[in-house]
Short mmCIF file of C-alpha atoms and ligand atoms in Angstrom, two decimals:
data_model
loop_
_atom_site.label_atom_id
_atom_site.label_comp_id
_atom_site.label_asym_id
_atom_site.label_seq_id
_atom_site.Cartn_x
_atom_site.Cartn_y
_atom_site.Cartn_z
CA MET A 1 140.84 140.20 76.37
CA ALA A 2 144.11 138.35 76.87
CA ASP A 3 144.07 139.36 80.53
CA SER A 4 140.70 137.79 81.13
CA THR A 5 141.66 134.57 79.37
CA GLN A 6 144.76 134.31 81.52
CA HIS A 7 142.83 135.14 84.68
CA LEU A 8 140.34 132.37 83.83
CA SER A 9 142.98 129.75 83.14
CA SER A 10 144.83 130.59 86.37
CA HIS A 11 141.61 129.60 88.15
CA ASN A 12 141.23 126.47 86.01
CA ILE A 13 138.28 127.84 84.10
CA ARG A 14 138.06 127.19 80.39
CA SER A 15 137.53 130.42 78.44
CA THR A 16 134.24 130.80 76.64
CA GLU A 17 132.84 133.90 75.01
CA THR A 18 130.38 134.46 77.87
CA ARG A 19 132.95 133.87 80.61
CA VAL A 20 135.41 136.32 79.05
CA ALA A 21 132.64 138.92 78.57
CA VAL A 22 131.47 138.61 82.18
CA LEU A 23 134.99 138.75 83.59
CA ASP A 24 135.82 141.78 81.41
CA LEU A 25 132.79 143.51 82.87
CA PHE A 26 133.99 142.88 86.42
CA LEU A 27 137.53 144.01 85.57
CA GLU A 28 136.23 147.25 84.03
CA ASN A 29 133.96 148.06 86.99
CA LYS A 30 135.20 148.98 90.41
CA GLN A 31 131.76 148.33 91.90
CA ALA A 32 129.87 145.20 92.74
CA LEU A 33 127.42 144.14 90.02
CA SER A 34 123.94 142.70 90.38
CA LYS A 35 122.56 140.10 87.99
CA GLN A 36 120.48 142.86 86.39
CA ASP A 37 123.58 145.03 85.93
CA ILE A 38 125.34 142.16 84.20
CA GLU A 39 122.35 141.36 82.00
CA SER A 40 121.87 144.95 80.90
CA ASN A 41 125.58 145.35 80.15
CA LEU A 42 125.69 142.16 78.10
CA PRO A 43 122.58 142.25 75.92
CA GLY A 44 122.09 139.21 73.76
CA GLN A 45 123.74 136.83 76.22
CA ASP A 46 121.63 133.91 77.33
CA ARG A 47 120.38 134.52 80.88
CA ILE A 48 120.82 130.93 82.07
CA THR A 49 124.38 130.87 80.72
CA LEU A 50 125.10 134.13 82.54
CA TYR A 51 123.81 132.74 85.83
CA ARG A 52 125.81 129.54 85.39
CA THR A 53 128.88 131.64 84.68
CA LEU A 54 128.39 133.58 87.93
CA LYS A 55 128.01 130.32 89.84
CA THR A 56 131.19 128.91 88.26
CA PHE A 57 133.10 132.11 89.04
CA GLU A 58 131.93 132.01 92.64
CA ASP A 59 132.85 128.33 93.05
CA LYS A 60 136.30 128.93 91.58
CA GLY A 61 137.11 131.94 93.73
CA LEU A 62 136.86 134.66 91.08
CA ILE A 63 133.94 136.61 92.52
CA HIS A 64 132.22 136.79 95.89
CA LYS A 65 128.70 137.62 96.96
CA VAL A 66 127.93 141.02 98.41
CA PHE A 67 124.56 141.86 99.95
CA ASN A 68 123.60 145.51 100.10
CA SER A 69 121.51 147.12 102.83
CA SER A 70 118.25 146.07 101.19
CA ASN A 71 119.60 142.53 100.99
CA LYS A 72 119.99 142.68 97.24
CA LEU A 73 122.60 140.26 95.95
CA LYS A 74 125.56 141.60 94.02
CA TYR A 75 128.89 140.10 93.03
CA ALA A 76 132.36 141.60 93.31
CA LEU A 77 135.73 140.55 92.02
CA CYS A 78 137.86 138.56 94.48
CA SER A 79 141.41 139.24 95.47
CA GLU A 80 144.20 136.96 94.28
CA SER A 81 144.10 134.97 97.50
CA CYS A 82 140.75 133.36 96.71
CA GLY A 83 140.67 129.97 95.06
CA HIS A 84 138.50 126.95 94.36
CA GLU A 85 135.82 126.78 97.06
CA GLU A 86 137.98 128.98 99.20
CA HIS A 87 137.22 132.63 99.75
CA ASN A 88 139.30 135.01 101.81
CA ASP A 89 137.30 138.14 101.30
CA GLN A 90 137.73 139.46 104.82
CA HIS A 91 137.07 143.10 104.04
CA ILE A 92 134.24 145.53 104.57
CA HIS A 93 131.87 146.69 101.85
CA PHE A 94 130.77 150.24 101.31
CA GLU A 95 127.39 151.20 99.98
CA CYS A 96 126.68 154.74 98.78
CA THR A 97 123.25 155.96 99.88
CA VAL A 98 122.93 158.19 96.80
CA CYS A 99 124.20 156.21 93.80
CA LYS A 100 123.65 152.82 95.51
CA GLN A 101 126.99 151.52 94.29
CA THR A 102 128.60 148.85 96.46
CA THR A 103 132.39 148.71 96.59
CA CYS A 104 134.90 146.35 98.21
CA ILE A 105 137.13 148.21 100.66
CA GLU A 106 140.01 145.75 100.69
CA GLU A 107 142.20 148.06 102.77
CA VAL A 108 139.83 147.75 105.72
CA PRO A 109 139.77 144.30 107.30
CA LEU A 110 136.73 143.04 109.14
CA PRO A 111 136.86 143.66 112.88
CA LYS A 112 137.42 140.62 115.03
CA ILE A 113 134.24 139.53 116.78
CA GLU A 114 134.58 137.84 120.14
CA LEU A 115 131.58 135.62 120.81
CA PRO A 116 130.81 133.77 124.05
CA LYS A 117 132.62 130.43 124.04
CA ASP A 118 129.52 128.42 123.13
CA TYR A 119 129.40 130.07 119.72
CA LEU A 120 131.56 129.75 116.66
CA VAL A 121 131.75 132.45 113.98
CA GLN A 122 131.41 131.03 110.48
CA LYS A 123 130.61 134.09 108.50
CA LEU A 124 130.86 137.81 109.06
CA GLU A 125 129.67 140.49 106.69
CA LEU A 126 129.91 144.18 107.25
CA THR A 127 128.50 146.82 104.97
CA VAL A 128 129.09 150.45 105.80
CA SER A 129 126.82 153.00 104.15
CA GLY A 130 127.54 156.63 103.43
CA LEU A 131 128.58 158.89 100.59
CA CYS A 132 131.09 157.87 97.96
CA ASN A 133 133.63 160.24 96.47
CA ASN A 134 131.40 161.04 93.49
CA CYS A 135 128.36 161.86 95.61
CA LYS A 136 129.97 163.78 98.47
ZN1 ZN B 201 136.70 135.48 97.18
ZN1 ZN B 202 127.75 157.54 95.30
ZN1 ZN B 203 134.23 142.41 98.56
#
């Protein structure tokens, strides 16, 4: 609990019951979480408040969006280097084809993409699919 409160205040987010509960959930899970995952893990929480919390966390650099192979939106915890409206999540994501869990692979940086000079890269996402350690 104390950890989450501190984590929130270091990102200039006031602690509320919902915010602490959502952050705890991300800290306990190694995988990316969808809105449905979050809702089912936090029964009784108001849905709109949950969505607002996710938006706040994303704006403040606590979590980042992850899209899986079927383009389903999930969220994953950011590294320490992310901040207010600034994300540095330059890593690949791994999606298990069996359990469908999506994980941040922070050790593997995104490859550098060289585009023809008329183009400018603004965003690069890379999801690798395969078998996770539990499903191998
Ligand atoms: Zn981030
Ligand atoms: Zn798996
Ligand atoms: Zn990630």
